[in-house]
mmCIF file of C-alpha atoms in Angstrom:
data_model
loop_
_atom_site.group_PDB
_atom_site.id
_atom_site.type_symbol
_atom_site.label_atom_id
_atom_site.label_comp_id
_atom_site.label_asym_id
_atom_site.label_seq_id
_atom_site.Cartn_x
_atom_site.Cartn_y
_atom_site.Cartn_z
ATOM 1 C CA MET U 1 -30.548 -18.019 17.866
ATOM 2 C CA SER U 2 -27.851 -17.244 15.675
ATOM 3 C CA ASN U 3 -30.133 -17.845 13.073
ATOM 4 C CA ASN U 4 -32.938 -15.624 14.292
ATOM 5 C CA SER U 5 -30.161 -13.027 14.901
ATOM 6 C CA GLU U 6 -28.947 -13.394 11.559
ATOM 7 C CA ARG U 7 -32.194 -13.117 10.352
ATOM 8 C CA LYS U 8 -33.317 -10.031 12.260
ATOM 9 C CA LYS U 9 -30.410 -8.163 10.933
ATOM 10 C CA SER U 10 -30.829 -8.804 7.726
ATOM 11 C CA THR U 11 -33.969 -6.764 7.660
ATOM 12 C CA ARG U 12 -32.366 -4.198 8.720
ATOM 13 C CA LEU U 13 -29.075 -4.219 6.215
ATOM 14 C CA SER U 14 -29.334 -3.526 2.607
ATOM 15 C CA ARG U 15 -26.558 -6.040 0.825
ATOM 16 C CA GLU U 16 -24.277 -3.473 0.023
ATOM 17 C CA ALA U 17 -24.326 -2.578 4.069
ATOM 18 C CA ARG U 18 -24.314 -5.918 4.928
ATOM 19 C CA GLN U 19 -20.680 -6.759 2.665
ATOM 20 C CA ALA U 20 -19.308 -3.465 4.081
ATOM 21 C CA GLU U 21 -19.903 -4.490 7.523
ATOM 22 C CA ILE U 22 -18.235 -8.210 6.693
ATOM 23 C CA LEU U 23 -15.422 -6.656 4.938
ATOM 24 C CA ALA U 24 -14.477 -4.368 7.531
ATOM 25 C CA ALA U 25 -14.423 -6.824 10.478
ATOM 26 C CA ALA U 26 -12.718 -9.268 8.236
ATOM 27 C CA ARG U 27 -10.159 -6.457 7.416
ATOM 28 C CA ALA U 28 -9.471 -6.290 11.059
ATOM 29 C CA SER U 29 -9.315 -9.898 11.694
ATOM 30 C CA PHE U 30 -6.681 -10.394 9.145
ATOM 31 C CA GLU U 31 -4.873 -7.432 10.191
ATOM 32 C CA LYS U 32 -4.414 -8.326 13.630
ATOM 33 C CA ASN U 33 -4.013 -12.560 13.011
ATOM 34 C CA GLY U 34 -2.666 -12.720 9.444
ATOM 35 C CA TYR U 35 -4.554 -14.362 6.162
ATOM 36 C CA GLU U 36 -3.380 -18.145 7.407
ATOM 37 C CA ASN U 37 -4.807 -17.817 10.939
ATOM 38 C CA THR U 38 -8.080 -15.958 10.471
ATOM 39 C CA THR U 39 -11.330 -18.092 10.078
ATOM 40 C CA VAL U 40 -14.167 -17.646 8.533
ATOM 41 C CA ALA U 41 -16.197 -18.600 11.725
ATOM 42 C CA GLU U 42 -14.575 -15.991 14.020
ATOM 43 C CA ILE U 43 -15.460 -13.218 11.644
ATOM 44 C CA ALA U 44 -19.228 -14.628 11.077
ATOM 45 C CA ALA U 45 -19.220 -15.201 15.147
ATOM 46 C CA GLY U 46 -17.917 -11.260 15.342
ATOM 47 C CA LEU U 47 -20.455 -10.204 13.485
ATOM 48 C CA ASP U 48 -23.489 -12.101 15.141
ATOM 49 C CA LEU U 49 -23.719 -14.223 11.888
ATOM 50 C CA VAL U 50 -23.500 -17.755 10.508
ATOM 51 C CA GLU U 51 -20.617 -18.578 8.850
ATOM 52 C CA GLY U 52 -23.017 -19.143 5.592
ATOM 53 C CA THR U 53 -23.996 -15.376 5.710
ATOM 54 C CA VAL U 54 -20.408 -15.079 4.706
ATOM 55 C CA PHE U 55 -20.043 -17.792 2.404
ATOM 56 C CA HIS U 56 -23.081 -16.611 0.565
ATOM 57 C CA TYR U 57 -21.057 -12.695 0.082
ATOM 58 C CA PHE U 58 -17.895 -13.541 -0.582
ATOM 59 C CA GLY U 59 -17.729 -17.510 -1.727
ATOM 60 C CA SER U 60 -14.625 -18.333 0.373
ATOM 61 C CA LYS U 61 -11.817 -16.974 2.387
ATOM 62 C CA ARG U 62 -9.932 -16.396 -0.474
ATOM 63 C CA GLY U 63 -12.947 -14.365 -1.890
ATOM 64 C CA LEU U 64 -12.952 -12.379 1.195
ATOM 65 C CA MET U 65 -9.466 -11.523 1.388
ATOM 66 C CA LEU U 66 -9.149 -10.502 -2.260
ATOM 67 C CA ARG U 67 -11.856 -8.511 -1.773
ATOM 68 C CA VAL U 68 -10.615 -6.744 1.211
ATOM 69 C CA ILE U 69 -7.021 -5.832 -0.952
ATOM 70 C CA GLU U 70 -8.943 -4.687 -3.642
ATOM 71 C CA SER U 71 -10.885 -2.727 -1.672
ATOM 72 C CA PHE U 72 -7.800 -1.394 -0.314
ATOM 73 C CA TYR U 73 -5.948 -1.002 -3.343
ATOM 74 C CA GLN U 74 -9.156 0.836 -5.352
ATOM 75 C CA GLU U 75 -8.972 3.466 -1.928
ATOM 76 C CA ILE U 76 -5.596 4.438 -1.865
ATOM 77 C CA THR U 77 -5.311 4.336 -5.861
ATOM 78 C CA ALA U 78 -8.136 6.955 -6.098
ATOM 79 C CA GLU U 79 -6.696 8.979 -3.186
ATOM 80 C CA LEU U 80 -3.385 9.093 -4.641
ATOM 81 C CA GLU U 81 -4.653 10.280 -8.365
ATOM 82 C CA ASP U 82 -6.890 13.152 -6.822
ATOM 83 C CA GLY U 83 -4.210 14.754 -4.809
ATOM 84 C CA LEU U 84 -1.271 13.641 -7.522
ATOM 85 C CA ALA U 85 -3.629 15.728 -10.400
ATOM 86 C CA ALA U 86 -3.159 19.285 -8.495
ATOM 87 C CA VAL U 87 0.671 18.317 -7.919
ATOM 88 C CA LYS U 88 3.494 20.661 -11.226
ATOM 89 C CA GLY U 89 6.743 19.473 -11.432
ATOM 90 C CA THR U 90 8.550 16.202 -11.711
ATOM 91 C CA ARG U 91 10.578 16.417 -7.955
ATOM 92 C CA ASN U 92 7.002 17.426 -6.331
ATOM 93 C CA ARG U 93 5.085 14.831 -7.983
ATOM 94 C CA LEU U 94 7.959 12.526 -7.024
ATOM 95 C CA TYR U 95 7.732 13.646 -3.831
ATOM 96 C CA TYR U 96 4.007 13.738 -3.080
ATOM 97 C CA ILE U 97 3.887 10.107 -4.261
ATOM 98 C CA THR U 98 6.336 9.063 -2.142
ATOM 99 C CA ARG U 99 5.108 11.003 1.142
ATOM 100 C CA PHE U 100 1.443 9.490 0.111
ATOM 101 C CA HIS U 101 3.362 6.008 0.054
ATOM 102 C CA LEU U 102 4.602 6.303 3.405
ATOM 103 C CA HIS U 103 1.739 7.721 5.141
ATOM 104 C CA THR U 104 -0.559 4.856 3.557
ATOM 105 C CA ILE U 105 1.955 2.107 5.296
ATOM 106 C CA ASN U 106 2.103 4.313 8.505
ATOM 107 C CA ARG U 107 -1.481 4.617 9.535
ATOM 108 C CA SER U 108 -2.032 1.003 7.725
ATOM 109 C CA ALA U 109 0.752 -1.091 8.577
ATOM 110 C CA GLU U 110 -0.802 -3.920 9.317
ATOM 111 C CA LEU U 111 -3.220 -4.678 6.596
ATOM 112 C CA CYS U 112 0.044 -3.222 4.278
ATOM 113 C CA ALA U 113 2.166 -6.312 5.622
ATOM 114 C CA VAL U 114 -0.350 -8.830 5.123
ATOM 115 C CA ILE U 115 -0.774 -7.605 1.641
ATOM 116 C CA LEU U 116 2.945 -7.870 1.399
ATOM 117 C CA ARG U 117 3.253 -11.153 2.745
ATOM 118 C CA GLU U 118 0.570 -12.768 0.979
ATOM 119 C CA SER U 119 1.724 -11.177 -2.143
ATOM 120 C CA ARG U 120 4.819 -13.780 -1.611
ATOM 121 C CA GLY U 121 2.765 -16.968 -0.443
ATOM 122 C CA LEU U 122 0.818 -20.036 -1.872
ATOM 123 C CA GLU U 123 -2.119 -18.489 -2.754
ATOM 124 C CA PRO U 124 -1.773 -18.426 -6.436
ATOM 125 C CA ASP U 125 -4.915 -16.048 -7.120
ATOM 126 C CA ILE U 126 -4.126 -13.775 -3.970
ATOM 127 C CA SER U 127 -0.620 -12.929 -5.113
ATOM 128 C CA ALA U 128 -1.688 -12.334 -9.256
ATOM 129 C CA GLU U 129 -4.120 -10.296 -8.029
ATOM 130 C CA ILE U 130 -1.907 -8.443 -5.222
ATOM 131 C CA HIS U 131 0.651 -8.023 -8.355
ATOM 132 C CA ARG U 132 -2.152 -6.887 -10.799
ATOM 133 C CA LEU U 133 -3.059 -3.896 -8.255
ATOM 134 C CA ASN U 134 -0.066 -3.074 -7.263
ATOM 135 C CA ARG U 135 0.525 -2.202 -10.879
ATOM 136 C CA LEU U 136 -2.001 -0.010 -11.264
ATOM 137 C CA TYR U 137 -1.079 1.686 -7.901
ATOM 138 C CA THR U 138 2.716 2.033 -8.624
ATOM 139 C CA GLY U 139 2.124 2.844 -12.270
ATOM 140 C CA HIS U 140 1.271 6.440 -11.919
ATOM 141 C CA LEU U 141 5.162 7.352 -10.226
ATOM 142 C CA ILE U 142 5.937 5.108 -13.748
ATOM 143 C CA ALA U 143 4.506 7.510 -15.597
ATOM 144 C CA VAL U 144 5.771 10.807 -13.851
ATOM 145 C CA ILE U 145 8.880 9.476 -14.579
ATOM 146 C CA LYS U 146 8.181 9.080 -18.152
ATOM 147 C CA ALA U 147 6.470 12.302 -17.916
ATOM 148 C CA GLY U 148 9.497 13.737 -16.728
ATOM 149 C CA ILE U 149 11.611 12.678 -19.360
ATOM 150 C CA SER U 150 9.840 14.004 -22.198
ATOM 151 C CA ALA U 151 9.498 17.430 -20.202
ATOM 152 C CA GLY U 152 13.666 17.506 -19.876
ATOM 153 C CA GLU U 153 13.391 17.843 -16.451
ATOM 154 C CA ILE U 154 14.953 13.737 -15.803
ATOM 155 C CA ARG U 155 17.979 12.267 -18.402
ATOM 156 C CA SER U 156 16.621 10.719 -21.110
ATOM 157 C CA GLY U 157 17.596 6.503 -20.296
ATOM 158 C CA THR U 158 16.526 6.785 -16.802
ATOM 159 C CA SER U 159 14.381 3.353 -16.726
ATOM 160 C CA PRO U 160 11.182 4.253 -15.142
ATOM 161 C CA THR U 161 10.716 0.930 -13.816
ATOM 162 C CA LEU U 162 14.426 1.345 -11.745
ATOM 163 C CA VAL U 163 13.305 4.593 -9.822
ATOM 164 C CA ARG U 164 9.839 2.842 -9.309
ATOM 165 C CA ASN U 165 11.583 -0.539 -7.698
ATOM 166 C CA THR U 166 14.142 2.347 -5.815
ATOM 167 C CA VAL U 167 11.394 4.129 -4.314
ATOM 168 C CA TYR U 168 9.171 1.614 -3.237
ATOM 169 C CA GLY U 169 12.033 -0.750 -2.597
ATOM 170 C CA ASN U 170 13.308 1.341 0.384
ATOM 171 C CA ILE U 171 9.998 2.003 1.616
ATOM 172 C CA GLU U 172 9.403 -1.670 2.176
ATOM 173 C CA HIS U 173 12.340 -1.651 4.627
ATOM 174 C CA VAL U 174 10.022 1.053 6.704
ATOM 175 C CA LEU U 175 7.065 -0.789 6.540
ATOM 176 C CA TRP U 176 9.403 -3.709 8.244
ATOM 177 C CA ASP U 177 10.286 -1.610 11.278
ATOM 178 C CA ARG U 178 7.052 0.265 11.555
ATOM 179 C CA VAL U 179 5.302 -2.956 11.840
ATOM 180 C CA GLY U 180 8.708 -4.612 14.340
ATOM 181 C CA ASP U 181 9.016 -1.626 16.521
ATOM 182 C CA GLY U 182 5.574 0.091 16.244
ATOM 183 C CA LYS U 183 6.742 3.171 15.973
ATOM 184 C CA PRO U 184 5.273 5.893 13.641
ATOM 185 C CA VAL U 185 7.622 6.771 10.688
ATOM 186 C CA ASP U 186 8.801 10.206 10.271
ATOM 187 C CA VAL U 187 6.973 10.636 7.107
ATOM 188 C CA GLU U 188 7.579 14.507 6.279
ATOM 189 C CA ARG U 189 11.722 13.521 6.844
ATOM 190 C CA VAL U 190 11.603 9.989 5.414
ATOM 191 C CA ALA U 191 9.823 11.430 2.420
ATOM 192 C CA GLU U 192 12.663 14.348 1.669
ATOM 193 C CA GLU U 193 15.363 12.501 2.150
ATOM 194 C CA LEU U 194 14.298 9.880 -0.080
ATOM 195 C CA THR U 195 13.041 12.124 -3.233
ATOM 196 C CA GLU U 196 16.595 13.864 -2.331
ATOM 197 C CA LEU U 197 18.056 10.932 -3.478
ATOM 198 C CA VAL U 198 16.379 9.909 -6.106
ATOM 199 C CA PHE U 199 16.047 12.718 -7.772
ATOM 200 C CA ARG U 200 19.668 14.269 -7.404
ATOM 201 C CA GLY U 201 20.583 10.808 -9.195
ATOM 202 C CA ILE U 202 17.942 11.027 -12.282
ATOM 203 C CA SER U 203 17.758 14.973 -13.032
ATOM 204 C CA ALA U 204 18.340 16.502 -16.324
ATOM 205 C CA GLU U 205 20.137 19.520 -14.772
ATOM 206 C CA GLU U 206 23.868 19.072 -14.384
ATOM 207 C CA THR U 207 24.703 18.852 -10.573
ATOM 208 C CA ARG U 208 28.324 18.021 -9.939
ATOM 209 C CA LEU U 209 28.715 16.328 -6.149
ATOM 210 C CA GLU U 210 31.471 16.699 -3.886
ATOM 211 C CA GLU U 211 33.032 13.530 -2.322
ATOM 212 C CA GLY U 212 32.104 14.369 0.603
ATOM 213 C CA GLU U 213 28.343 15.266 -0.755
ATOM 214 C CA VAL U 214 28.036 11.725 -1.750
ATOM 215 C CA ALA U 215 29.173 9.807 1.229
ATOM 216 C CA ALA U 216 26.688 12.178 3.105
ATOM 217 C CA LEU U 217 23.710 10.900 0.968
ATOM 218 C CA VAL U 218 24.863 7.093 0.869
ATOM 219 C CA LYS U 219 24.901 7.668 4.635
ATOM 220 C CA ARG U 220 21.290 9.209 4.462
ATOM 221 C CA LEU U 221 20.580 6.614 2.351
ATOM 222 C CA ASN U 222 21.487 3.210 4.440
ATOM 223 C CA ARG U 223 20.054 5.555 7.634
ATOM 224 C CA LEU U 224 16.693 5.092 6.063
ATOM 225 C CA ILE U 225 16.871 1.453 4.954
ATOM 226 C CA ASP U 226 18.205 0.168 8.347
#
């Protein structure tokens, strides 16, 4: 019966449409169950396909997971590039990137959590690919900081890599809170506070902070990552 159903569906869907259908189902399963607890058989059954059809298109569960991750990164990287192109000024661009990433984890928290876990997991192929894609994605922030240094808006000697790690490291804590309690992130507030904290520390403009201001900034940072 399954073979007949699969053959009927194959006559209706193009190769591209079939791949997209399987990827969407796989993404939903990975989000719900995680990589280890997802089986290709379950994905296929949910689409009324035989398991071999999934293997035909993606080779293995590892190959399927890699395609899901690649598709997600391509989607968010293209969206980030399109939006960032219209933003001028280093602080505004830093804010845009910060806000965009917060918005991404807000709408795709479960998949982001799976990707983060797998980046530290036991599948070296998956981990290596995640790190490659993540460098491309987060490289836009590094480019913004480098451009800001060249434009004189950011202090010379500022480490773009350290700024990137600070921004995305803080947002990682926000992600785990989002996954843990299920409450949506206040994207606008967190983006503004995190941008202010980071930019005040690297701006080329001389700003003298009073002791109370320093304490307030530290308190705000702690609130962001608690």
